[in-house]
Amino acid sequence: MTDIPSIMSHVSIGTNRFKEAVAFYDKALATVGARRVLEVPGVEAVAYGKQFPEFWIQAPIDGKPANVGNGTHFGFIAPDKETVDAFYAAAIAAGAAPDGAPGGRPHYGEAYYGCFVRDLDGHKIEAMFWDMSKDPSHCA
């Protein structure tokens, strides 16, 4: 079995403001090294990732309005605290609503540093850094 760095293939979220959402995610996800890796012709769908499509933004296929799941959020890995800070600043500058400024969250462990924002449709997104020097036991 190949050593794959994630258990997820991809996640997809709906938007009611496709062009604005794509512009927002172009800016926010660039801070964590993601870029557009796939655009579907004739469909409002764009996928972001580092090497393959991992995070999709799209108009709902059923034609109904997109809505936000209560308790659902999407976290993006940052290589350091500065990247978490840059993600937060870029997201806010691109129109996100703040939902938790960058910083530690002791209830997640000493190694956690992250931030939360709400995107243009109200989806909760996060950037987080796990400081292995503070707690290497969580990643083997």
Coordinates of C-alpha atoms in Angstrom, one line a residue:
M1 CA 0.0 0.0 0.0
T2 CA 1.3 3.4 -0.9
D3 CA 1.9 5.9 1.9
I4 CA -0.9 8.4 1.2
P5 CA -0.7 11.5 3.5
S6 CA -4.5 11.8 4.0
I7 CA -7.5 9.7 4.7
M8 CA -9.7 12.0 2.6
S9 CA -10.1 12.0 -1.2
H10 CA -11.8 15.4 -1.2
V11 CA -14.6 17.5 0.2
S12 CA -17.0 19.6 -1.7
I13 CA -19.1 22.6 -0.6
G14 CA -21.9 24.4 -2.3
T15 CA -22.0 28.1 -3.0
N16 CA -24.7 30.6 -4.1
R17 CA -22.0 33.1 -5.2
F18 CA -19.8 31.0 -7.4
K19 CA -17.5 33.7 -9.0
E20 CA -17.1 35.5 -5.7
A21 CA -16.4 32.2 -3.9
V22 CA -13.7 31.2 -6.4
A23 CA -12.1 34.6 -6.0
F24 CA -12.2 34.2 -2.2
Y25 CA -10.7 30.7 -2.2
D26 CA -8.0 31.7 -4.7
K27 CA -6.8 34.2 -2.2
A28 CA -7.3 32.2 1.1
L29 CA -6.0 28.9 -0.1
A30 CA -2.9 30.3 -1.7
T31 CA -1.6 31.0 1.8
V32 CA -1.5 27.2 2.5
G33 CA 0.0 26.3 -0.8
A34 CA -3.2 25.2 -2.6
R35 CA -4.1 26.3 -6.1
R36 CA -6.8 25.6 -8.7
V37 CA -6.1 22.1 -10.0
L38 CA -9.3 21.5 -11.9
E39 CA -12.2 23.5 -13.5
V40 CA -15.1 21.6 -15.0
P41 CA -16.2 23.1 -18.3
G42 CA -19.9 24.0 -18.5
V43 CA -20.4 23.5 -14.8
E44 CA -19.8 25.9 -11.9
A45 CA -17.2 23.8 -10.2
V46 CA -13.5 24.4 -9.2
A47 CA -11.2 22.1 -7.3
Y48 CA -8.2 23.2 -5.2
G49 CA -5.3 21.2 -4.0
K50 CA -1.5 21.0 -4.1
Q51 CA -1.3 18.0 -6.5
F52 CA -4.8 16.7 -7.0
P53 CA -8.4 17.9 -6.4
E54 CA -9.0 17.9 -2.6
F55 CA -11.4 20.8 -2.0
W56 CA -14.2 21.6 -4.3
I57 CA -16.4 24.8 -4.6
Q58 CA -19.5 24.3 -6.7
A59 CA -23.0 25.4 -7.4
P60 CA -25.3 22.6 -6.1
I61 CA -26.0 20.0 -8.8
D62 CA -29.7 19.7 -7.8
G63 CA -30.2 23.4 -8.6
K64 CA -31.4 24.2 -5.1
P65 CA -29.7 26.9 -3.0
A66 CA -26.5 25.9 -1.1
N67 CA -26.8 25.9 2.6
V68 CA -24.4 25.6 5.6
G69 CA -24.2 22.5 7.8
N70 CA -24.4 23.3 11.5
G71 CA -21.4 21.7 13.2
T72 CA -19.5 21.3 9.9
H73 CA -16.2 22.9 9.2
F74 CA -13.2 22.4 7.0
G75 CA -9.6 22.6 8.2
F76 CA -6.6 23.3 6.1
I77 CA -3.1 22.3 7.3
A78 CA -0.6 25.1 7.6
P79 CA 3.2 24.5 7.9
D80 CA 3.6 27.1 10.7
K81 CA 1.9 29.7 12.8
E82 CA 2.8 32.5 10.3
T83 CA 0.8 30.7 7.6
V84 CA -2.2 30.4 9.9
D85 CA -1.9 34.2 10.5
A86 CA -1.6 34.8 6.7
F87 CA -4.6 32.6 6.0
Y88 CA -6.7 34.5 8.5
A89 CA -5.6 37.9 7.1
A90 CA -6.2 36.9 3.5
A91 CA -9.6 35.4 4.2
I92 CA -10.7 38.5 6.1
A93 CA -9.4 40.8 3.4
A94 CA -11.3 38.7 0.8
G95 CA -14.6 39.1 2.7
A96 CA -14.7 36.4 5.3
A97 CA -16.3 37.0 8.7
P98 CA -14.0 36.3 11.7
D99 CA -15.0 33.3 13.8
G100 CA -11.9 32.8 15.9
A101 CA -8.7 34.8 15.6
P102 CA -5.4 32.9 15.3
G103 CA -4.1 31.5 18.5
G104 CA -3.8 28.4 20.7
R105 CA -6.8 26.5 21.8
P106 CA -5.7 24.7 24.9
H107 CA -8.7 22.3 24.7
Y108 CA -7.3 20.9 21.5
G109 CA -3.8 20.4 23.0
E110 CA -0.7 22.5 23.5
A111 CA 0.5 21.8 20.0
Y112 CA -2.6 23.3 18.3
Y113 CA -2.5 26.8 16.7
G114 CA -5.3 27.8 14.4
C115 CA -8.0 30.2 13.3
F116 CA -11.6 30.1 12.1
V117 CA -13.5 32.2 9.6
R118 CA -16.9 32.1 7.8
D119 CA -16.6 32.2 4.0
L120 CA -18.9 34.2 1.8
D121 CA -21.7 31.6 2.0
G122 CA -21.2 31.2 5.8
H123 CA -19.2 27.9 5.7
K124 CA -16.8 27.6 8.6
I125 CA -13.2 27.1 7.5
E126 CA -10.0 26.8 9.5
A127 CA -6.3 26.9 9.1
M128 CA -4.3 25.0 11.7
F129 CA -0.7 24.2 12.5
W130 CA 0.2 21.3 14.8
D131 CA 3.6 21.9 16.5
M132 CA 5.2 18.5 16.6
S133 CA 8.0 19.8 18.9
K134 CA 5.3 20.3 21.6
D135 CA 3.5 17.0 21.1
P136 CA 5.0 14.4 18.7
S137 CA 2.8 11.6 20.1
H138 CA -0.2 12.7 17.9
C139 CA 1.6 11.9 14.6
A140 CA 3.4 8.6 14.2

